[in-house]
Coordinates of N, CA and C and ligand atoms in Angstrom, one line a residue:
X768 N 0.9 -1.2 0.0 CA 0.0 0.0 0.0 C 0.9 1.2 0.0
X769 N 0.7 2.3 -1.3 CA 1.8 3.3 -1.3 C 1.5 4.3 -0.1
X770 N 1.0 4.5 0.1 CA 0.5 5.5 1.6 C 1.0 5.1 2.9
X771 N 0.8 3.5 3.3 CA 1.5 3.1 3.8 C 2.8 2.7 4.2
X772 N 3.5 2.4 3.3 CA 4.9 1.9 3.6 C 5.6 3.3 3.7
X773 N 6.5 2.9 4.2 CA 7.9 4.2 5.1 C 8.6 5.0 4.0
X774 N 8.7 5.8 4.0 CA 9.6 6.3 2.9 C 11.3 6.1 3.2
X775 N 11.6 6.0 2.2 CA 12.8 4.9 1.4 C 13.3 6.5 0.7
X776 N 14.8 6.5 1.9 CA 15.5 7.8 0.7 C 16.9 7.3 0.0
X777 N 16.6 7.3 -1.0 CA 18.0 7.0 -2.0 C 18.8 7.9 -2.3
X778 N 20.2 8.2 -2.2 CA 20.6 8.8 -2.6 C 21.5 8.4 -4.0
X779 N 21.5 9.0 -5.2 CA 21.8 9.0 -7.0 C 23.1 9.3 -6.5
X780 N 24.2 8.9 -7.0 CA 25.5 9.0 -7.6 C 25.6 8.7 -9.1
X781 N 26.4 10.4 -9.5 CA 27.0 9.8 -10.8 C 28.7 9.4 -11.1
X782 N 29.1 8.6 -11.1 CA 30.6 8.4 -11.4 C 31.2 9.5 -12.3
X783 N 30.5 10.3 -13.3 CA 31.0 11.0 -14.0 C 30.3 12.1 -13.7
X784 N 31.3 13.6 -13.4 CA 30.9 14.8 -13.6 C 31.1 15.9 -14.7
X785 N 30.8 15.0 -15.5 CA 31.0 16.1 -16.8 C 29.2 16.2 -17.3
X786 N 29.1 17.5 -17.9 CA 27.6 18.3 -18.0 C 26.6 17.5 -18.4
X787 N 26.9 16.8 -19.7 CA 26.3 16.0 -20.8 C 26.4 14.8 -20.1
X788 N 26.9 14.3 -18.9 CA 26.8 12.9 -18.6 C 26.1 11.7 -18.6
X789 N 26.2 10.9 -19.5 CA 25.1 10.2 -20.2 C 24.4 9.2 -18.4
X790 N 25.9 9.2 -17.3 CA 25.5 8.1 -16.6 C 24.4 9.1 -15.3
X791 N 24.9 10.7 -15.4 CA 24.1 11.5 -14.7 C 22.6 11.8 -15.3
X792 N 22.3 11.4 -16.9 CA 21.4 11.6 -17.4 C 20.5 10.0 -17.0
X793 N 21.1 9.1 -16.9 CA 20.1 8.1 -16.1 C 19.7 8.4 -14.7
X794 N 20.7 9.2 -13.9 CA 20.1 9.5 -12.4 C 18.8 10.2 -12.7
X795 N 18.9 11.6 -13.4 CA 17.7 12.3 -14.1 C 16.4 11.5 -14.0
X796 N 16.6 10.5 -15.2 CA 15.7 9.7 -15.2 C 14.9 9.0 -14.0
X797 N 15.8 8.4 -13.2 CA 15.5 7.6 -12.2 C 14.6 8.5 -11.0
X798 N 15.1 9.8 -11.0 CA 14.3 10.7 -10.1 C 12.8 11.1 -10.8
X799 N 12.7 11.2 -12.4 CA 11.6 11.5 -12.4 C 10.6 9.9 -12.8
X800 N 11.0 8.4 -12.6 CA 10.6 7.5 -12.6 C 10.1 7.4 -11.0
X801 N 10.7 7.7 -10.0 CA 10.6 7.8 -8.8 C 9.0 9.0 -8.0
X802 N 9.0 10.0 -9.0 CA 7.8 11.0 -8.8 C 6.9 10.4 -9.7
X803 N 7.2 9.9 -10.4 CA 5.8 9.0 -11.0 C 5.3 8.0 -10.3
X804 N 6.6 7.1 -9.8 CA 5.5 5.7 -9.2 C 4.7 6.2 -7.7
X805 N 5.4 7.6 -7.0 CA 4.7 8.2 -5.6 C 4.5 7.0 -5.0
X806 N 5.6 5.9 -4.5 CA 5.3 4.9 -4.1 C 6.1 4.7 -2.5
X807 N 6.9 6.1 -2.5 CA 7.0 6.5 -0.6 C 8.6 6.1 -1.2
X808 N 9.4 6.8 -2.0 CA 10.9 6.3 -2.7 C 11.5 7.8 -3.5
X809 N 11.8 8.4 -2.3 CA 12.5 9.4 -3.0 C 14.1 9.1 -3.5
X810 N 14.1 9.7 -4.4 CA 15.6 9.7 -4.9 C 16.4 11.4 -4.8
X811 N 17.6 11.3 -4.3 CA 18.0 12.6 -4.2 C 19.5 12.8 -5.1
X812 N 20.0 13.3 -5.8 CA 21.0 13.4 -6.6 C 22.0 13.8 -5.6
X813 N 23.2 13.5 -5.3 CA 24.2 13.8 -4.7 C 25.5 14.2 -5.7
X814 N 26.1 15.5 -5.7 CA 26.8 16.2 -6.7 C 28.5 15.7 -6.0
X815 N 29.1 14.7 -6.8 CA 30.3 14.5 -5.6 C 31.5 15.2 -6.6
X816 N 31.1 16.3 -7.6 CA 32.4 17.0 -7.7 C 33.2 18.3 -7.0
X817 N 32.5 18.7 -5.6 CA 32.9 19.1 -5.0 C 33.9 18.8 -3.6
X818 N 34.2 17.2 -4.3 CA 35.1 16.6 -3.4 C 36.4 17.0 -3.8
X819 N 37.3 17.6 -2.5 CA 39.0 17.4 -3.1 C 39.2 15.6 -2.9
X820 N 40.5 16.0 -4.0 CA 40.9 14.4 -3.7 C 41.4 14.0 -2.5
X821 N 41.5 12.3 -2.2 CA 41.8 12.7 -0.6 C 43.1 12.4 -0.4
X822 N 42.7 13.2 0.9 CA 44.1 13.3 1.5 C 44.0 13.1 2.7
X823 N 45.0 12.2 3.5 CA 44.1 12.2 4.7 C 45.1 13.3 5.8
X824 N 45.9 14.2 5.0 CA 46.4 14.9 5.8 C 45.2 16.4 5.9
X825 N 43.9 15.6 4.9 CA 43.0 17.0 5.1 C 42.2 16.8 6.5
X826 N 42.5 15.6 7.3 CA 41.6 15.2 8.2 C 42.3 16.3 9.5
X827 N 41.0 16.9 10.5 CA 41.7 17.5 11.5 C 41.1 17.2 12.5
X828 N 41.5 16.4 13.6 CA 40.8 16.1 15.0 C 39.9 15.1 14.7
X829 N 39.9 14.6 13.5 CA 38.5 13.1 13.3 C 37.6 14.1 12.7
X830 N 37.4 15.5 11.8 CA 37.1 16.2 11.2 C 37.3 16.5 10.2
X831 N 36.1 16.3 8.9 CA 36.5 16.6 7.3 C 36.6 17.5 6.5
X832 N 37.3 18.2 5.8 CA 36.9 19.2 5.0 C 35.0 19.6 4.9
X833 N 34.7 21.2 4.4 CA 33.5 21.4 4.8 C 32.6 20.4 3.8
X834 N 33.4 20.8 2.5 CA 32.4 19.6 1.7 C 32.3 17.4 1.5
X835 N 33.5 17.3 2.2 CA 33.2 16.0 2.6 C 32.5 16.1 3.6
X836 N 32.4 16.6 4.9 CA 31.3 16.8 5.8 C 29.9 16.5 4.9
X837 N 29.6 17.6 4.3 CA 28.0 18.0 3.6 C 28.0 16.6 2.9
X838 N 29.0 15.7 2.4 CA 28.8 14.6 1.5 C 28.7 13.3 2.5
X839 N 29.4 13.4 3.7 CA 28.7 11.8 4.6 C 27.5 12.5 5.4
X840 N 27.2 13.6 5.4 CA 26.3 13.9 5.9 C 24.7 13.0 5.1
X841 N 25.4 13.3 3.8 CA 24.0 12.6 2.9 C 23.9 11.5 3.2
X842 N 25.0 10.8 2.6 CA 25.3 9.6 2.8 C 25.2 8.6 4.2
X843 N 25.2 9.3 5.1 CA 24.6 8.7 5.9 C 23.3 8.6 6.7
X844 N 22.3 10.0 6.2 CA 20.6 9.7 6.2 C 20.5 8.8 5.3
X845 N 20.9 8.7 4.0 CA 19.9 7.6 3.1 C 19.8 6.2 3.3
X846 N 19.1 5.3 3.3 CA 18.6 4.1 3.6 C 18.9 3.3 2.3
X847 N 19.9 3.8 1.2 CA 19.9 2.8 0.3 C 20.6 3.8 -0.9
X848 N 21.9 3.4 -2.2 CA 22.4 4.1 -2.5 C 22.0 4.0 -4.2
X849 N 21.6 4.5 -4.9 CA 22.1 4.4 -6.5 C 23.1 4.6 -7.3
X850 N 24.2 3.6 -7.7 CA 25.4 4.3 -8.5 C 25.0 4.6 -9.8
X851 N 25.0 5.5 -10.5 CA 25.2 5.5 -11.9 C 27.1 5.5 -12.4
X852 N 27.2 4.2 -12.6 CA 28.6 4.3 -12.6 C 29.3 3.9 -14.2
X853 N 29.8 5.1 -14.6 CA 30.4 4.6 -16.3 C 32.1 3.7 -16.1
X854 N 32.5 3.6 -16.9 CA 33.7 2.7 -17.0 C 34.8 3.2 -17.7
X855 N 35.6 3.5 -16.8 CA 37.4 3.8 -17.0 C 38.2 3.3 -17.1
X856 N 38.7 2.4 -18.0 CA 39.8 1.8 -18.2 C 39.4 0.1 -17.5
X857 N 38.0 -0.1 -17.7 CA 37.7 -1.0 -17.0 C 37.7 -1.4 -15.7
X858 N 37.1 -0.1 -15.0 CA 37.2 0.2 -13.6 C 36.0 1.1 -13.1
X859 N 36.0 1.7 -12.1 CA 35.0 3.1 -11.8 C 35.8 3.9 -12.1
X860 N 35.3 5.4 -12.0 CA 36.2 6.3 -12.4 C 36.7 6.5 -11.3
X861 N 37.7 7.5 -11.1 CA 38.3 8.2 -9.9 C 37.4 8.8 -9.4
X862 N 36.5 10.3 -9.6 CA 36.1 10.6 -8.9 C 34.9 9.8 -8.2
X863 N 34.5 8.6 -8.8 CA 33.5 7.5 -7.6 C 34.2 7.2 -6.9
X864 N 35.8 6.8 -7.1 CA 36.2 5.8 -5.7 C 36.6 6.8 -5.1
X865 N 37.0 8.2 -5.1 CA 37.2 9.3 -4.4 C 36.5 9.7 -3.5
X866 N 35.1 9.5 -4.0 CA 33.5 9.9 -3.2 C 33.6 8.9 -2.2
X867 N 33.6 7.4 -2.5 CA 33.6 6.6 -1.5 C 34.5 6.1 -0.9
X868 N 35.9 6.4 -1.0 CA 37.0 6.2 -0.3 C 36.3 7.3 1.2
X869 N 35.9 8.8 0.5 CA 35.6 9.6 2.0 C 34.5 9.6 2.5
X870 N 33.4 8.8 2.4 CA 32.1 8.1 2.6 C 32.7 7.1 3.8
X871 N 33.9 6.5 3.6 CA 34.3 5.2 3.8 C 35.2 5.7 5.3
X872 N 35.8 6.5 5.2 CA 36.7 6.6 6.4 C 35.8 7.5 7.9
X873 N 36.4 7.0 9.0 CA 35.9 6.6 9.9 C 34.8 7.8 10.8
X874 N 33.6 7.7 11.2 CA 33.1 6.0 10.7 C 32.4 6.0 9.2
X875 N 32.7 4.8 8.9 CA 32.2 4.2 7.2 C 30.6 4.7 7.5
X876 N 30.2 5.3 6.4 CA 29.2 6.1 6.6 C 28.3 5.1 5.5
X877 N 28.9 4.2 5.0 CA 28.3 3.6 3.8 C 27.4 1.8 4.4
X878 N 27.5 1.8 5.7 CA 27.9 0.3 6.5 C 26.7 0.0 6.5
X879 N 26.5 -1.1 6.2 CA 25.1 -2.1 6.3 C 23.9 -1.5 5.2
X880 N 24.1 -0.8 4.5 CA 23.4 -0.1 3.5 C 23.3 -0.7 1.9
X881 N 21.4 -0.9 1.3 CA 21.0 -1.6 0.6 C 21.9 -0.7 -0.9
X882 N 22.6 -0.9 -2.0 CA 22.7 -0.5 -3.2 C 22.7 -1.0 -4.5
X883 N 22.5 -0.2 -5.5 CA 22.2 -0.4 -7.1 C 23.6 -0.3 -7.8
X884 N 23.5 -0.8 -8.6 CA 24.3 -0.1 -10.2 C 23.2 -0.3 -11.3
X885 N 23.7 0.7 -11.9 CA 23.6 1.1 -13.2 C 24.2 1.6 -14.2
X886 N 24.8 1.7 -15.3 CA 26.1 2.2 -15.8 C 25.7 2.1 -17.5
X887 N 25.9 3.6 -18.4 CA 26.3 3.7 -19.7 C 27.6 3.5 -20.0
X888 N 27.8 3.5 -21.0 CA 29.2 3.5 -21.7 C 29.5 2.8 -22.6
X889 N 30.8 2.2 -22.9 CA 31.3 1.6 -24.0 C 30.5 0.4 -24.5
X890 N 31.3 -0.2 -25.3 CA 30.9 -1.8 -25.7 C 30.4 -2.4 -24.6
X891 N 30.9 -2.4 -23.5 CA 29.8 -3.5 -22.7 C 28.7 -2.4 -21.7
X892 N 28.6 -1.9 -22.0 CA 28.0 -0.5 -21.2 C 28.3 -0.2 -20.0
X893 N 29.9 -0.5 -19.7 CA 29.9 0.2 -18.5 C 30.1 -1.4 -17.7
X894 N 29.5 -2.4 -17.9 CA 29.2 -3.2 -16.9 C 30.7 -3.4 -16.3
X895 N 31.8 -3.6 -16.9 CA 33.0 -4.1 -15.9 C 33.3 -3.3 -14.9
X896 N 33.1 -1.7 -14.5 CA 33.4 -1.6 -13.9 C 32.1 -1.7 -12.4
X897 N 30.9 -2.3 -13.1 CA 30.3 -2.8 -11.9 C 30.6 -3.8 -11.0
X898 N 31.3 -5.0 -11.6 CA 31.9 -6.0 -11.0 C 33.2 -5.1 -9.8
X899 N 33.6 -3.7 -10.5 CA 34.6 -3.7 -9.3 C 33.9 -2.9 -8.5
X900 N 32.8 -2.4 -8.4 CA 32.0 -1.6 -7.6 C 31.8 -2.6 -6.6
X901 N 30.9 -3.7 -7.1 CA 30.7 -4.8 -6.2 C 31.9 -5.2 -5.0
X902 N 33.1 -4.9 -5.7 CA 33.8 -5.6 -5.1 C 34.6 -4.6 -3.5
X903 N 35.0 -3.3 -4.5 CA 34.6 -2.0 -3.9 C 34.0 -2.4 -2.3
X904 N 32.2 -2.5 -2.8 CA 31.2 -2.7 -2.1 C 31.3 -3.9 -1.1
X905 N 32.5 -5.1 -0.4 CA 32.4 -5.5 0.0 C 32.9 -5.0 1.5
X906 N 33.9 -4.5 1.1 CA 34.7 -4.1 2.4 C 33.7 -3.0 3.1
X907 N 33.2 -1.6 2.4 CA 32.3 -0.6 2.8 C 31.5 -1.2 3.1
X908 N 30.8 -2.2 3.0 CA 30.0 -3.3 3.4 C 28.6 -2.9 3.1
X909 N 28.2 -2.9 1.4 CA 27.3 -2.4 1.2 C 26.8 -3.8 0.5
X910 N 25.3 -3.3 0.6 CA 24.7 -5.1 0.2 C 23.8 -4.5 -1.6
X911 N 24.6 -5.1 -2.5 CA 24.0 -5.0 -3.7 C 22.3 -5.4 -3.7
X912 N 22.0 -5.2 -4.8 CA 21.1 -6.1 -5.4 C 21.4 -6.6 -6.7
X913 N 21.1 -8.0 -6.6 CA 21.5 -8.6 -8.2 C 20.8 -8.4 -8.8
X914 N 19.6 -8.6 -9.3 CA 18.8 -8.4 -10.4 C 17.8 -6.9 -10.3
X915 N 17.4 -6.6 -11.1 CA 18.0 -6.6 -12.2 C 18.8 -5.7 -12.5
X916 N 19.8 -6.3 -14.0 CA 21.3 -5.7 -14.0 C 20.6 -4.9 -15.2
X917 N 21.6 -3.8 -15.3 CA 21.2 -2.3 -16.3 C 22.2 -1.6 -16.2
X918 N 23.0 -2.3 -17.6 CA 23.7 -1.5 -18.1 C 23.3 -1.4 -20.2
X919 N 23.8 -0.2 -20.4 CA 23.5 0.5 -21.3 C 24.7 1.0 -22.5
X920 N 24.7 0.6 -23.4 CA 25.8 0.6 -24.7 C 25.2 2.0 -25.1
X921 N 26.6 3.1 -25.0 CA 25.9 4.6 -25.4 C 25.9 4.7 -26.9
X922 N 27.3 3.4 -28.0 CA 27.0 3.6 -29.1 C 26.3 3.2 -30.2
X923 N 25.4 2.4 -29.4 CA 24.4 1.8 -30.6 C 23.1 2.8 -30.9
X924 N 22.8 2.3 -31.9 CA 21.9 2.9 -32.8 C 21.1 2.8 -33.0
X925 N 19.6 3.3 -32.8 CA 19.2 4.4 -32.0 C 19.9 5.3 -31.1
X926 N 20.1 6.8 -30.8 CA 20.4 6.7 -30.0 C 19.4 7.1 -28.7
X927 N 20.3 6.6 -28.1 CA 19.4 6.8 -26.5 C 19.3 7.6 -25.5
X928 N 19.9 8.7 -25.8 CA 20.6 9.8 -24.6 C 20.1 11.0 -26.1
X929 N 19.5 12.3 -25.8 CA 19.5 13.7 -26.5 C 21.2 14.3 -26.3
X930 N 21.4 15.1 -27.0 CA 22.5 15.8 -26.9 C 22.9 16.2 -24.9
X931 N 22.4 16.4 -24.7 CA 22.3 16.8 -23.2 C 22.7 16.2 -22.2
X932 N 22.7 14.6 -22.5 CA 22.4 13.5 -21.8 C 21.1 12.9 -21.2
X933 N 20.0 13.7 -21.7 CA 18.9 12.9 -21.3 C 18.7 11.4 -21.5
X934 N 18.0 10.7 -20.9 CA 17.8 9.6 -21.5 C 15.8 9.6 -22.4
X935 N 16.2 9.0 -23.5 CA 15.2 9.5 -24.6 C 14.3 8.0 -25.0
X936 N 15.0 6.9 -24.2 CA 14.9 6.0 -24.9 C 13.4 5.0 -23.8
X937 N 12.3 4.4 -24.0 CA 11.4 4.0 -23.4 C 11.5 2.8 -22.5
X938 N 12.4 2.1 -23.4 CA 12.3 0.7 -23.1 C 13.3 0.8 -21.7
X939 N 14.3 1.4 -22.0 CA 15.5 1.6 -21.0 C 14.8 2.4 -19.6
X940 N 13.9 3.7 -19.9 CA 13.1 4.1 -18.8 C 13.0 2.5 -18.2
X941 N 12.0 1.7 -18.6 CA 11.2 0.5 -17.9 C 12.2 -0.3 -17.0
X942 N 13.5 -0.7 -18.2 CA 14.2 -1.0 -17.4 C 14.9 -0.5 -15.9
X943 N 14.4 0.7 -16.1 CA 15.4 1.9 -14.4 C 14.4 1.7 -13.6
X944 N 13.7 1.9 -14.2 CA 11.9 1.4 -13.0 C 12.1 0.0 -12.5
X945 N 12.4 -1.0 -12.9 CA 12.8 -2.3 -12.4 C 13.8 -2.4 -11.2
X946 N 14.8 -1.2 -11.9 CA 16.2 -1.5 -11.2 C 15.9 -0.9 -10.1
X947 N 14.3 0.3 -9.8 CA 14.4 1.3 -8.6 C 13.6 0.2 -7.8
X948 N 12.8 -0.6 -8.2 CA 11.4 -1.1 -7.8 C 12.2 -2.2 -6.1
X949 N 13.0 -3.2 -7.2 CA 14.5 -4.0 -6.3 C 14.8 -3.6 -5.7
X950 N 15.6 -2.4 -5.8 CA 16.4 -1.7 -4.8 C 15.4 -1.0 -3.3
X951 N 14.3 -0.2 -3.9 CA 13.2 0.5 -2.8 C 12.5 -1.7 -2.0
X952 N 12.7 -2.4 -2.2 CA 12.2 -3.4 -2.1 C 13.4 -4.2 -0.8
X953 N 14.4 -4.0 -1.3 CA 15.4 -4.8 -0.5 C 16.0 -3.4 0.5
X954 N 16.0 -2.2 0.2 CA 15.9 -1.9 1.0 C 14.7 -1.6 2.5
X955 N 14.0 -2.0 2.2 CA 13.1 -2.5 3.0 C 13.6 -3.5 4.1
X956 N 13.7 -4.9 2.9 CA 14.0 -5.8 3.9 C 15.3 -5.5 4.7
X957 N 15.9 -5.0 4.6 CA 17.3 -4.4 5.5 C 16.6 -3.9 6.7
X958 N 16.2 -2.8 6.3 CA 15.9 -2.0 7.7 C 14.3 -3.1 8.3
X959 N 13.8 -4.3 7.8 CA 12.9 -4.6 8.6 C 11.7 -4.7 8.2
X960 N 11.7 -3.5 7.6 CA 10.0 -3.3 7.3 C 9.2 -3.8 6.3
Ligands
FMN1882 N1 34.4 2.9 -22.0 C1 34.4 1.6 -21.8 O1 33.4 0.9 -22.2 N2 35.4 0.9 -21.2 C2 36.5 1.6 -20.8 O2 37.4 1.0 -20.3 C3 36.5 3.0 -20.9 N3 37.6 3.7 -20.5 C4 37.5 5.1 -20.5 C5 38.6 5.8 -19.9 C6 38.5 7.2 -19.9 C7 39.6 7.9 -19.2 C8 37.4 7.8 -20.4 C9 37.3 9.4 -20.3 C10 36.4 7.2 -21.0 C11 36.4 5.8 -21.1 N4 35.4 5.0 -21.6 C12 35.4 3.6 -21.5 C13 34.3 5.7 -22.3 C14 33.2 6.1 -21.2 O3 32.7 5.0 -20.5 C15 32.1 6.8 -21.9 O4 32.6 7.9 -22.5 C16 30.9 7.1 -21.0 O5 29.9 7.7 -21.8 C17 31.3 8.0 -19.9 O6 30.2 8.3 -19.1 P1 29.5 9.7 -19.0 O7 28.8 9.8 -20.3 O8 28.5 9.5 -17.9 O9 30.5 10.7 -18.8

């Protein structure tokens, strides 16, 4: 019953911060998939290019710089995470594991917490560097969900993204709605409810 159940806040990451971001144009999506189903599942976009890189000589008294502060600050209200993660050299990019390297240090702000992938990009869309997200994700000790997987080839034809990065494409909407439905679902079972 959508009235009923608890509200479920996700917070969106994009691996890439560049304007046109095809994998920030699926967060886009996911937020306005999330206002349509009004099914107690907000999604909130978290901007992690205002991280410096780290350093842990930036730490002072067990205290973060102001904008890592404002970033475990999120990260630690949400009840469940979305990556939009593209693929670098067959990896995540730098600024994801940057974000969650200072998510991660103490205390791990990321701990016991339900999350997604999702990922555009090359020939395989991105997927390889989900496998290292995953893997990433064991030590932060974050609990995936397996199904369903969504990733997205940005060079095939049709395309699927507008100039902008929107995503334009219908079928792929349906698929982000699957991938929110799991994730608002298992995060649930986490916390109980
Ligand atoms: N695409 C792949 O499929 N595999 C790769 O290993 C890969 N390595 C990349 C390395 C760098 C440094 C850059 C800039 C791009 C690479 N790409 C790779 C292409 C990106 O995944 C692709 O441009 C994607 O659209 C980037 O995501 P964005 O649109 O959200 O910025």
């Amino acid at each position: 019953e959508a009235i009923a159940s608890p509200l479920v806040k996700v917070v969106a990451i994009s691996g890439s911060i560049r304007k046109a971001s095809f994998n920030h144009g699926l967060v886009r999506s996911v937020i306005d998939i999330s206002k349509e189903l009004n099914n107690g599942v907000k999604v909130e976009y978290v901007d992690i290019s205002p991280l410096p890189m780290l350093n842990t000589d930036l730490e002072v008294n067990g205290t973060y710089p102001a904008a890592v502060e404002a970033f475990r600050n999120k990260i630690a209200e949400a009840d469940c995470y979305l990556f939009a993660s593209p693929e670098y050299n067959y990896s995540v990019t730098a600024p994801l594991k940057n974000a969650i390297d200072w998510a991660s240090r103490p205390p791990n702000v990321w701990a016991d917490k339900a999350a997604a992938i999702v990922s555009a990009g090359g020939g395989w869309g991105g997927g390889r560097s989900q496998y290292h997200l995953r893997q990433i994700g064991i030590y932060i000790d974050l609990h995936f969900i397996n199904k369903p997987e969504f990733y997205l080839n940005v060079f095939e034809a049709p395309a699927k993204f507008d100039a902008d990065g929107n995503l334009i494409d219908a079928e792929s909407k349906e698929s982000l709605k699957k991938v929110l439905l799991s994730l608002h679902a298992y995060a649930l079972r986490l916390k109980g409810k």
